[in-house]
Short mmCIF file of C-alpha atoms and ligand atoms in Angstrom, two decimals:
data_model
loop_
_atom_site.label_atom_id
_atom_site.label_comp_id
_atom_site.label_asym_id
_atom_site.label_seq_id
_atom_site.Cartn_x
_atom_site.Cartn_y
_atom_site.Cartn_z
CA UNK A 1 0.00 0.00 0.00
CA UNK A 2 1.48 3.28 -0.81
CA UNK A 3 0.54 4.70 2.32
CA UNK A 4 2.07 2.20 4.63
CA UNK A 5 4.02 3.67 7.47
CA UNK A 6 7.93 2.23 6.63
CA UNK A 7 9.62 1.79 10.43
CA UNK A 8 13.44 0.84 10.90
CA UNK A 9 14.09 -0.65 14.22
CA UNK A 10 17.56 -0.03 15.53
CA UNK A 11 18.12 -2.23 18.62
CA UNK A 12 16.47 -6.10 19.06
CA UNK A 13 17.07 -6.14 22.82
CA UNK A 14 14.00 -6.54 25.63
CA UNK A 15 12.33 -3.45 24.11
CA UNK A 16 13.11 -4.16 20.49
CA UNK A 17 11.92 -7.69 20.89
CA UNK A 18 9.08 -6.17 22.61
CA UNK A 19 7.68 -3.49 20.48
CA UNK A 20 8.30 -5.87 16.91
CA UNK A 21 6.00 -8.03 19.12
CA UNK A 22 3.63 -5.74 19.50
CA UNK A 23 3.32 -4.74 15.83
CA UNK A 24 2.88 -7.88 14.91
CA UNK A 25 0.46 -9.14 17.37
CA UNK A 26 -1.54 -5.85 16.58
CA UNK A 27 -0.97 -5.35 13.09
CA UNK A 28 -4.59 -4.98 11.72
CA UNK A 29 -5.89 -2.45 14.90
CA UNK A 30 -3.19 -0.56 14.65
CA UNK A 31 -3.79 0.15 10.64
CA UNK A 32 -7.77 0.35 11.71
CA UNK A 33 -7.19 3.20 13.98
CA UNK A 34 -4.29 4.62 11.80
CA UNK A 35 -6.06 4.06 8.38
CA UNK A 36 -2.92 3.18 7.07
CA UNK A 37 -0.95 0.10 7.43
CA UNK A 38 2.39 0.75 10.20
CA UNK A 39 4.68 -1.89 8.95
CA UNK A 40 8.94 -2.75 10.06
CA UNK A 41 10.54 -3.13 7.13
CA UNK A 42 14.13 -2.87 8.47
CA UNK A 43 16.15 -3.71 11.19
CA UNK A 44 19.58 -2.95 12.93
CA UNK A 45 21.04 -5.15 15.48
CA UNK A 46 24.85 -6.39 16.81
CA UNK A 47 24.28 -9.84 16.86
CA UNK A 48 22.21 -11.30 13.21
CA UNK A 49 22.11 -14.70 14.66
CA UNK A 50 20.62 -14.68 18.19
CA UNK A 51 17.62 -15.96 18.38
CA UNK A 52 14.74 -13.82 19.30
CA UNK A 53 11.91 -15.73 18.37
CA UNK A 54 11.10 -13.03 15.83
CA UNK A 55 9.80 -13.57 12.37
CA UNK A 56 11.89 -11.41 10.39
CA UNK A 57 11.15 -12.58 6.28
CA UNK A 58 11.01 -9.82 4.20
CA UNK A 59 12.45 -7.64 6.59
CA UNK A 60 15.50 -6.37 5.50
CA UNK A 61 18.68 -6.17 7.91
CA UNK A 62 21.18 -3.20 8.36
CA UNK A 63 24.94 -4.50 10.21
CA UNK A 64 24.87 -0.73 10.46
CA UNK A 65 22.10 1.64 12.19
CA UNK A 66 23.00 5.12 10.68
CA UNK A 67 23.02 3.49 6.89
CA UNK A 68 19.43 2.40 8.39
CA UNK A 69 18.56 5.63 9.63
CA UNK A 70 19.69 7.36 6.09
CA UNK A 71 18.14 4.85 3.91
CA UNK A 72 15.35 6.28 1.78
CA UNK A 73 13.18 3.25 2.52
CA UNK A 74 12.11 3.94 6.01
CA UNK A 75 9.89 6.64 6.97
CA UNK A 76 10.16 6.37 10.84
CA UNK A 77 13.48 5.28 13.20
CA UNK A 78 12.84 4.10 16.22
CA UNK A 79 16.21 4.22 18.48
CA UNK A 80 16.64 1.32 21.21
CA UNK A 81 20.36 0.93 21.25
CA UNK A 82 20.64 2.97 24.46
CA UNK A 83 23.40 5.23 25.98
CA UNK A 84 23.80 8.98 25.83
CA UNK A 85 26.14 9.16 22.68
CA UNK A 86 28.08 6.84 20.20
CA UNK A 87 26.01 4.68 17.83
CA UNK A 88 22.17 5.47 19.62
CA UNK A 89 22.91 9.78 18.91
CA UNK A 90 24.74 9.33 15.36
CA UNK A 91 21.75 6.94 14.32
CA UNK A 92 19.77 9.29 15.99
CA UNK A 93 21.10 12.39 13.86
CA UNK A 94 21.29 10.87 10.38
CA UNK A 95 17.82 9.82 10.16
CA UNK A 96 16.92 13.38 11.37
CA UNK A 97 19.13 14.55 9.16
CA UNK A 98 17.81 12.32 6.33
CA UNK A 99 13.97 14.03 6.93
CA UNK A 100 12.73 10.97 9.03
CA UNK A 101 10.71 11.38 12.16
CA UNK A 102 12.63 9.22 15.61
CA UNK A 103 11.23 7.77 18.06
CA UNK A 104 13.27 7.11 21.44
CA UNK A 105 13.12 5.15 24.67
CA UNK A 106 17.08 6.40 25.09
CA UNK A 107 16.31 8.87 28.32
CA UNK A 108 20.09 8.92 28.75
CA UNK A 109 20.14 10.10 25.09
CA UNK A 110 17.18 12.88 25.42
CA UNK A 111 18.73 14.00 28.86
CA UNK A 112 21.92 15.29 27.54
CA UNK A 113 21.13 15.80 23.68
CA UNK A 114 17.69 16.64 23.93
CA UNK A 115 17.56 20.14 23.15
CA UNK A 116 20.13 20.09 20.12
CA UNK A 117 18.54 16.89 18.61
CA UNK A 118 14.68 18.62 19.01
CA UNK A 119 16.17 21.86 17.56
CA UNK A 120 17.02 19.22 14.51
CA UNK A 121 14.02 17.51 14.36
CA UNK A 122 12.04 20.94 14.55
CA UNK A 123 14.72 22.45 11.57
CA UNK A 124 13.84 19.18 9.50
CA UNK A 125 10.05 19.40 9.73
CA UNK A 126 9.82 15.83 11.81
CA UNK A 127 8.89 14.37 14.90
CA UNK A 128 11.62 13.78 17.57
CA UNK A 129 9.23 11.45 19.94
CA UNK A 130 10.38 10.01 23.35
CA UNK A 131 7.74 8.93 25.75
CA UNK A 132 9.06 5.77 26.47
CA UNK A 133 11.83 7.35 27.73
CA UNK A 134 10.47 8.26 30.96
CA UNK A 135 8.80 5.76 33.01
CA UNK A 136 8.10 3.47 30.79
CA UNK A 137 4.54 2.17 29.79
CA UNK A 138 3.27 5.16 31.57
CA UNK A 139 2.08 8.03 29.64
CA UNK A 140 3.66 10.68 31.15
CA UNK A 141 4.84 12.88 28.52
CA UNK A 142 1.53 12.93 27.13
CA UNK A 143 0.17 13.74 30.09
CA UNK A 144 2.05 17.04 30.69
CA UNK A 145 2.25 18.03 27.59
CA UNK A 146 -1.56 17.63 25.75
CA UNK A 147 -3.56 16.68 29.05
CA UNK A 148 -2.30 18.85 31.00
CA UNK A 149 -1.71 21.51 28.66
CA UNK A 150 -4.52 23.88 29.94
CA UNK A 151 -2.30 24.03 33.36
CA UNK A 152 0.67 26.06 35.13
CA UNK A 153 2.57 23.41 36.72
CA UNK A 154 3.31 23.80 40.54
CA UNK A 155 4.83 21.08 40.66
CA UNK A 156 5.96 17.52 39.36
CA UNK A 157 7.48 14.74 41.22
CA UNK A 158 7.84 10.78 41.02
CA UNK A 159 9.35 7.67 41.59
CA UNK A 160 11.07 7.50 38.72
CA UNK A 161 13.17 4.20 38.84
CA UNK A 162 11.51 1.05 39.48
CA UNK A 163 14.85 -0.82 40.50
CA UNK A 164 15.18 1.67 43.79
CA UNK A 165 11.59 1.14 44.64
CA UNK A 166 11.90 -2.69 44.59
CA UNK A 167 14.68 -2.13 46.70
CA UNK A 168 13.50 0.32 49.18
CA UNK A 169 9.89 -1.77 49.73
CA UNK A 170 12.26 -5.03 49.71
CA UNK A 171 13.83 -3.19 52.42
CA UNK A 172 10.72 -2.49 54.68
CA UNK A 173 9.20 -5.45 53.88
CA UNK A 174 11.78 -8.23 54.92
CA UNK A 175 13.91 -6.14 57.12
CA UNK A 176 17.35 -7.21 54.92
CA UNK A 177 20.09 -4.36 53.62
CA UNK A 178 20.38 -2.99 50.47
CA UNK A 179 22.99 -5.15 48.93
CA UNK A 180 21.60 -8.18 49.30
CA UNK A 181 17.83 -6.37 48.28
CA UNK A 182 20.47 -5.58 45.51
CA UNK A 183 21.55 -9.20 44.62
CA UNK A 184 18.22 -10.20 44.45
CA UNK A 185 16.98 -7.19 42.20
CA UNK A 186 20.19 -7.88 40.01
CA UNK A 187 18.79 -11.69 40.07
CA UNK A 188 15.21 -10.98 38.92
CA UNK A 189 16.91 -8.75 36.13
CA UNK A 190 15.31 -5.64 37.38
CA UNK A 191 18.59 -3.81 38.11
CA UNK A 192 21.01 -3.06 34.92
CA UNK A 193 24.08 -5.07 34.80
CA UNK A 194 25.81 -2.22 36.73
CA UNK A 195 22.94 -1.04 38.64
CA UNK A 196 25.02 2.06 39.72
CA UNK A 197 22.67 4.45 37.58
CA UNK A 198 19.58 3.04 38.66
CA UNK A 199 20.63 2.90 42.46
CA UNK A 200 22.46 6.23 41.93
CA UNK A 201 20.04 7.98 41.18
CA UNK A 202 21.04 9.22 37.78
CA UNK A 203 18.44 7.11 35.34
CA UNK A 204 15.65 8.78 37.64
CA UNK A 205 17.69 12.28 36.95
CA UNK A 206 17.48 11.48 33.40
CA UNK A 207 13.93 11.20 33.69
CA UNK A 208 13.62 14.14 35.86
CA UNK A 209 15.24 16.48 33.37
CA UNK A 210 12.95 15.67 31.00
CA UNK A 211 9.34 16.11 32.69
CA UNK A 212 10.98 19.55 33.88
CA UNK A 213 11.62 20.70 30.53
CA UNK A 214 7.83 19.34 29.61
CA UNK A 215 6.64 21.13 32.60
CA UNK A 216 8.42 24.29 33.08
CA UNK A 217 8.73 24.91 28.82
CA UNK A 218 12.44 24.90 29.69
CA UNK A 219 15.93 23.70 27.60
CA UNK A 220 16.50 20.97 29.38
CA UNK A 221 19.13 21.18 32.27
CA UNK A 222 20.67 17.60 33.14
CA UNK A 223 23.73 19.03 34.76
CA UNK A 224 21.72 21.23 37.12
CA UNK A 225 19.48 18.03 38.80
CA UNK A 226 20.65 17.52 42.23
CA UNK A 227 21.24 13.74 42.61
CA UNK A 228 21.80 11.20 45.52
CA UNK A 229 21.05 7.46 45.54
CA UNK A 230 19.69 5.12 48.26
CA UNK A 231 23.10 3.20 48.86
CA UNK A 232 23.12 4.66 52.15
CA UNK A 233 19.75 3.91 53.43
CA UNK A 234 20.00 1.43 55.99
CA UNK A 235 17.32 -1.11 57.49
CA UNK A 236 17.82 0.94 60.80
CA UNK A 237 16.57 4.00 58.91
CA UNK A 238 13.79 2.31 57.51
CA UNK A 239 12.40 1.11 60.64
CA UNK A 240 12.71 4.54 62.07
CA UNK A 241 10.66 5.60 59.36
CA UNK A 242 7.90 3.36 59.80
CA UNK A 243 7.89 4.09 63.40
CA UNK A 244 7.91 7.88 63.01
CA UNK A 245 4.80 7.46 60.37
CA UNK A 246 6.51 7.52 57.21
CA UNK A 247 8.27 5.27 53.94
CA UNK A 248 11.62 6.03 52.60
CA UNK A 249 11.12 6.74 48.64
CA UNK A 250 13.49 8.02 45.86
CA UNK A 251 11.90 10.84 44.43
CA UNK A 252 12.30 13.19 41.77
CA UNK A 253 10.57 16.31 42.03
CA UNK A 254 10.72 19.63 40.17
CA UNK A 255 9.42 22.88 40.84
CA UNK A 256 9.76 26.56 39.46
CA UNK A 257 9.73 29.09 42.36
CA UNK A 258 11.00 33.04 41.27
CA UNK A 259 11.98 32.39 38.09
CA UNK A 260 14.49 29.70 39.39
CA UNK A 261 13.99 25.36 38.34
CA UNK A 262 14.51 23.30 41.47
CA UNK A 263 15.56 19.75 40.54
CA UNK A 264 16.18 17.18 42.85
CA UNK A 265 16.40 13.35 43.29
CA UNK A 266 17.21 11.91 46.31
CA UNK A 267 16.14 9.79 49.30
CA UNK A 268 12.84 11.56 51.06
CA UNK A 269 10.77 10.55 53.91
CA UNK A 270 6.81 10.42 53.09
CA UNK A 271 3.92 10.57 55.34
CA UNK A 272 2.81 6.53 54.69
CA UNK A 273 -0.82 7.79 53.93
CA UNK A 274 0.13 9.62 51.00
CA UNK A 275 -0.76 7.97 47.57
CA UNK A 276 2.94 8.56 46.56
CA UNK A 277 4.19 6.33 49.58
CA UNK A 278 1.87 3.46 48.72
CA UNK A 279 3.81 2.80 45.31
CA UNK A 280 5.43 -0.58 45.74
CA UNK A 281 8.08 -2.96 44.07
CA UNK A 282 9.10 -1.89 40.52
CA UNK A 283 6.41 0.59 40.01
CA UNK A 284 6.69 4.17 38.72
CA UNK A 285 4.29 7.08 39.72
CA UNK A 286 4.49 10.36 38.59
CA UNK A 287 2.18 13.23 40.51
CA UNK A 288 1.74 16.63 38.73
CA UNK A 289 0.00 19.19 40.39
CA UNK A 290 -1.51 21.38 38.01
CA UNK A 291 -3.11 24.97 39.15
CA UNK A 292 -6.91 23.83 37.56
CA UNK A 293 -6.74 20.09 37.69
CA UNK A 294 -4.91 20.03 41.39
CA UNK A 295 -2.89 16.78 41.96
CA UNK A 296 -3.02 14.14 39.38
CA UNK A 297 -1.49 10.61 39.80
CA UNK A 298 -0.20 8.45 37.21
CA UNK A 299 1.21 4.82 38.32
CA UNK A 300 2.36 2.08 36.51
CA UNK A 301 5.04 -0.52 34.82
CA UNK A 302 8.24 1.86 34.24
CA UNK A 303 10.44 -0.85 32.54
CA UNK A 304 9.89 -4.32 30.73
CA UNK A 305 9.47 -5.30 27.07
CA UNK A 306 5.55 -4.78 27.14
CA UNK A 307 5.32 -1.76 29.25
CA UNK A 308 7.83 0.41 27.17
CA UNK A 309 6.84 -1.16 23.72
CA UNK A 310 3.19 0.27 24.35
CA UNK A 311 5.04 3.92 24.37
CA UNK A 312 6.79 3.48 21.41
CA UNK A 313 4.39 2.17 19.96
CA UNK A 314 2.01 4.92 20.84
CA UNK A 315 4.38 7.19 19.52
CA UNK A 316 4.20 5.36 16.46
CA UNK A 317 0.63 5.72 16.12
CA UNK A 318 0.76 9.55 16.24
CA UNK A 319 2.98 9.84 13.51
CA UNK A 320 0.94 7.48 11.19
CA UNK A 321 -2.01 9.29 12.29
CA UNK A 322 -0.37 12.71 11.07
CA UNK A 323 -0.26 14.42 14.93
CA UNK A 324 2.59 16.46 15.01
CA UNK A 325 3.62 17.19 18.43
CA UNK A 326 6.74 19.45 19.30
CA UNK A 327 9.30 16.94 21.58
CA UNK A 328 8.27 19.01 24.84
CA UNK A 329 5.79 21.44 25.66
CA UNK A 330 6.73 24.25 23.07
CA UNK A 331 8.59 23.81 19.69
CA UNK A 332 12.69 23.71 20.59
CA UNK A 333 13.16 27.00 19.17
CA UNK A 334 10.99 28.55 22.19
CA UNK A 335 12.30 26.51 25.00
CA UNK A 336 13.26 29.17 27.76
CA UNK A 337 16.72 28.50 29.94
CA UNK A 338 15.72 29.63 33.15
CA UNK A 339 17.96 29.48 36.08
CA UNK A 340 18.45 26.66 38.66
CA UNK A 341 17.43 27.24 42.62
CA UNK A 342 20.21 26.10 44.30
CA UNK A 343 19.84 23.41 46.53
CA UNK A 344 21.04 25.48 49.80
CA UNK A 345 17.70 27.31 49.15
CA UNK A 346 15.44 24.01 49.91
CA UNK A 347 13.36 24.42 52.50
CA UNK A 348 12.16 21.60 54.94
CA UNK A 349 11.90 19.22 57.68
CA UNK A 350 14.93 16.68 57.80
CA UNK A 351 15.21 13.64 59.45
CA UNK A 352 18.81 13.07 61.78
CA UNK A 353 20.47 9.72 62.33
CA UNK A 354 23.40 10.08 64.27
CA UNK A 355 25.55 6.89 66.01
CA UNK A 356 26.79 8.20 69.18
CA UNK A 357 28.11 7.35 72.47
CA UNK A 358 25.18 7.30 75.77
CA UNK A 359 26.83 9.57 77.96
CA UNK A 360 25.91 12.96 79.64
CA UNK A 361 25.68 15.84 77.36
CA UNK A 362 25.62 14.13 74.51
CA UNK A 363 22.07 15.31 73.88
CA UNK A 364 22.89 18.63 75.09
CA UNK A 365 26.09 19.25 72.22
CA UNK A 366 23.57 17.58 69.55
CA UNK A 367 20.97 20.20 70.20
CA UNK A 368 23.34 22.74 70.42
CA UNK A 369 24.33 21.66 67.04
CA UNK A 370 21.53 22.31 65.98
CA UNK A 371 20.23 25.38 67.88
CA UNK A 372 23.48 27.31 66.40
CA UNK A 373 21.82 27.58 63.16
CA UNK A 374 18.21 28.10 64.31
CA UNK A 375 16.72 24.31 63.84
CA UNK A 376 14.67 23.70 65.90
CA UNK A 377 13.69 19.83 67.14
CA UNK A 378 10.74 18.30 66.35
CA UNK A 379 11.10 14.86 67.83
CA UNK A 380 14.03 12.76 69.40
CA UNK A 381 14.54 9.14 70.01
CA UNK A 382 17.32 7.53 71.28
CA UNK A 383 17.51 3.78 71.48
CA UNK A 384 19.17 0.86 73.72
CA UNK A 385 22.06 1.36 75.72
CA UNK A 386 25.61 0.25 74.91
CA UNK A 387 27.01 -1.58 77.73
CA UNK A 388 30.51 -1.57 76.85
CA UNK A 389 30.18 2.37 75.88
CA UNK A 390 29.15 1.49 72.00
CA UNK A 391 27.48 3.68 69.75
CA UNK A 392 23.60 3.98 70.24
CA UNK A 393 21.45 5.79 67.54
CA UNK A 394 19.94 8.55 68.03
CA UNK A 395 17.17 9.98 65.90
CA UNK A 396 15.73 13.72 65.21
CA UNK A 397 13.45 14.88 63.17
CA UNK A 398 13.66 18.60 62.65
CA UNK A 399 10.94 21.99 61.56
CA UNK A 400 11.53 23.62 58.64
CA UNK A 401 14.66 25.02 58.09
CA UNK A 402 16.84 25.97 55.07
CA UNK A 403 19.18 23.43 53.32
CA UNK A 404 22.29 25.90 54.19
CA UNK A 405 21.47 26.13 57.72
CA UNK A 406 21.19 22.07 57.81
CA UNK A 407 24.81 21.73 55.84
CA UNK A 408 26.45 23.87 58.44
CA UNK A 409 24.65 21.93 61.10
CA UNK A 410 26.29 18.58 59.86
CA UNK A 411 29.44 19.78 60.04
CA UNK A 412 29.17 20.67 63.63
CA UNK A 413 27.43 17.50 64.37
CA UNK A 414 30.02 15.59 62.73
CA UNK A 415 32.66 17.10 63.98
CA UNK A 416 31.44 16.14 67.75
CA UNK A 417 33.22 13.83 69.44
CA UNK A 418 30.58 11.49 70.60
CA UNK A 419 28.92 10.94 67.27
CA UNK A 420 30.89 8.17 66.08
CA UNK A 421 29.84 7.77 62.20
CA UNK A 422 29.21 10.04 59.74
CA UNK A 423 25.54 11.62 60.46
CA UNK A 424 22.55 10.02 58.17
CA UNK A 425 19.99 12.66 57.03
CA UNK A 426 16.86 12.39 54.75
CA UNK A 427 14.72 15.15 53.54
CA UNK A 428 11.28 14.98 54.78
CA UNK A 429 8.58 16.06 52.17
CA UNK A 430 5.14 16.97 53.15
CA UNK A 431 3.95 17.24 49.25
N1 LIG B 501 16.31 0.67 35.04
C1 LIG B 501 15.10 1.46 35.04
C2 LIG B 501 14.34 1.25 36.33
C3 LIG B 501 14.17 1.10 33.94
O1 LIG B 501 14.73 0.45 37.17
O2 LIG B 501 13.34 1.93 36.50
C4 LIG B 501 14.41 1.81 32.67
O3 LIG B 501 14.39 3.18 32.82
#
């Protein structure tokens, strides 16, 4: 048919697997909602003779991506090679540069190149597409950017990784530490080969950067996202939590206050009743708070073959339906750089864990700590008693104060004798 939809799929791995699955399995609906057939007629892998269970006759196979991506055979490229430059970004370019519209699930890719390769697409008249990118089967993107669209954004955070979550609620659930919640995440395959990006924090900064530049109509600004990872949370910490009402979560949340973008991923504590808390195992959410709508809540698979096939293949869809959307909220060419709130700005309640020794005044030096910078206590709880003068933990919670005040804080608190370890301190976020 002459107005069949010609795709070249670059990367076979779980997603590329997945999403040729999915065409085939849904060939006909998919041409019934299009009215037009949406057909792979190329492919681009390492490996020709793995076996993938794939029925690939007639389809015609490219050693090398970018000679897919230029060849004047395929009308769409969808990129699922991975990794911020090298082969994914030169395929990437060349089919842009060829006139062909790209579809990503390469958030690594979009994070750091996003705003030169949407410039592209927007220069060559194509789509540059990338909802799988971020959280997976969950429709984020389109969310923010066409249901949401009505909206000023207060505010956007998530749980953007799936592996941290597993690991966290693995945590709480059987009372064992994170490397062996680790092992057994690396075990079920839920954790990359070297999990350090998805434990990290960085894949759910990758993410982050890109709902902020959907929500805020902003370049995006990778380097700017403040990122810690959860390789520090310990069981005792999340048994404090659950005591003091709350669940440790890795979060991502962005915000524009005065002009300035605050980004941020790292460990928070959440009140347990809170929707956000409730998120278990590998599950994503994502809760934007919109100035009409108010909160909304999107949950959801974040990874897998299925999950992030459905958003490329939604992507797809668009295209062959002719829906031209810009990459985020405004075309490229508009994108604003706005300046990044510095992290010494944030402003809220932290929780204290500090390992030191049960003698008199101990309590008294901590507070005074404390009181130096104008933090004030909330709650204290000390535990046990070390009979042969070991380290006991001790637990605050504090009121609102500024990140600055907190830093300086730390350094006094460390700095005490008695406090024998290095002082453990999450955020606490009352979203
Ligand atoms: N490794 C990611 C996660 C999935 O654990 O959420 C892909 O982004």
């Amino acid at each position: 048919m002459s107005d069949t939809l010609r795709i070249g799929v670059a990367g076979l791995g779980t997603v590329g697997t997945g999403t040729l699955e999915l065409l085939n399995k849904h060939y006909e609906m998919i041409a019934h909602r299009c009215g037009r057939p949406v057909l792979v007629t190329a492919v681009s892998a390492r490996d020709r003779r793995k076996e993938r269970g794939l029925e690939l006759s007639g389809v015609r196979w490219f050693e090398d991506a970018t000679a897919m991506a230029a060849d004047p055979e395929i009308d769409v490229l969808i990129e699922l090679i991975g990794g911020s430059d090298g082969i994914a970004k030169a395929t990437v370019e060349t089919a842009l540069e060829h006139g062909k519209h790209v579809i990503t699930a390469n958030k690594a890719l979009i994070a750091h190149h996003g705003n030169e390769l949407a410039l592209k697409a927007e220069k060559a008249g194509v789509v540059l597409a990338c909802e799988a990118a971020v959280c997976g089967g969950i429709p984020v993107i389109k969310t923010i950017r066409e249901g949401l669209a009505a909206n000023a954004i207060q505010s956007i955070y998530g749980i953007l990784n799936g592996t941290s979550n597993f690991i966290l609620s693995t945590m709480r659930e059987s009372g064992r530490e994170f490397g062996e919640v680790l092992l057994e995440a690396q075990k079920l395959g839920y954790a990359e080969a070297d999990p350090s990006f998805d434990v990290d924090g960085v894949d759910a900064a990758h993410k982050l950067a890109i709902l902020t530049a959907l929500a805020y109509n902003c370049e995006i600004d990778f380097e700017s996202v403040h990122v810690e990872g959860i390789r520090e949370i310990s069981t005792i910490d999340v048994n404090f939590a659950e005591e003091l009402g709350y669940r440790i979560k890795l979060l991502g949340i962005a915000r524009l206050s005065d002009g300035g973008v605050e980004q941020r991923v790292h460990p928070c504590m959440v009140r347990k009743n809170k929707p956000i808390a409730n998120v278990e195992g590998v599950y994503n959410a994502v809760v934007a708070e919109g100035d009409f709508v108010g909160d909304i809540l999107c949950e959801g698979q974040g990874a897998g073959a299925g999950p992030t096939a459905s958003s490329v293949v939604g992507d797809l869809i668009d295209i062959a339906r002719g829906i031209r959307m810009p990459t985020f909220s405004v075309p490229a060419s508009a994108l604003e750089r706005r300046p990044t709130r510095p992290m010494s700005e944030n402003y809220g309640g932290y929780y204290l864990r500090l390992m030191a020794l049960d003698r008199p005044g101990v309590i008294a030096d901590i507070t005074a700590a404390l009181r130096d910078d104008g933090i004030s206590v909330e709650s204290m709880v000390q535990r046990g008693r070390g009979p042969g003068g070991e380290a006991v933990p001790v637990v605050l919670t504090t009121h609102e104060t500024h990140e600055a005040n907190m830093m300086r804080a730390l350094e006094r608190l460390s700095a005490l004798d008695s406090v024998l370890e290095p002082p453990r301190l999450i955020r606490i976020e009352t979203l």
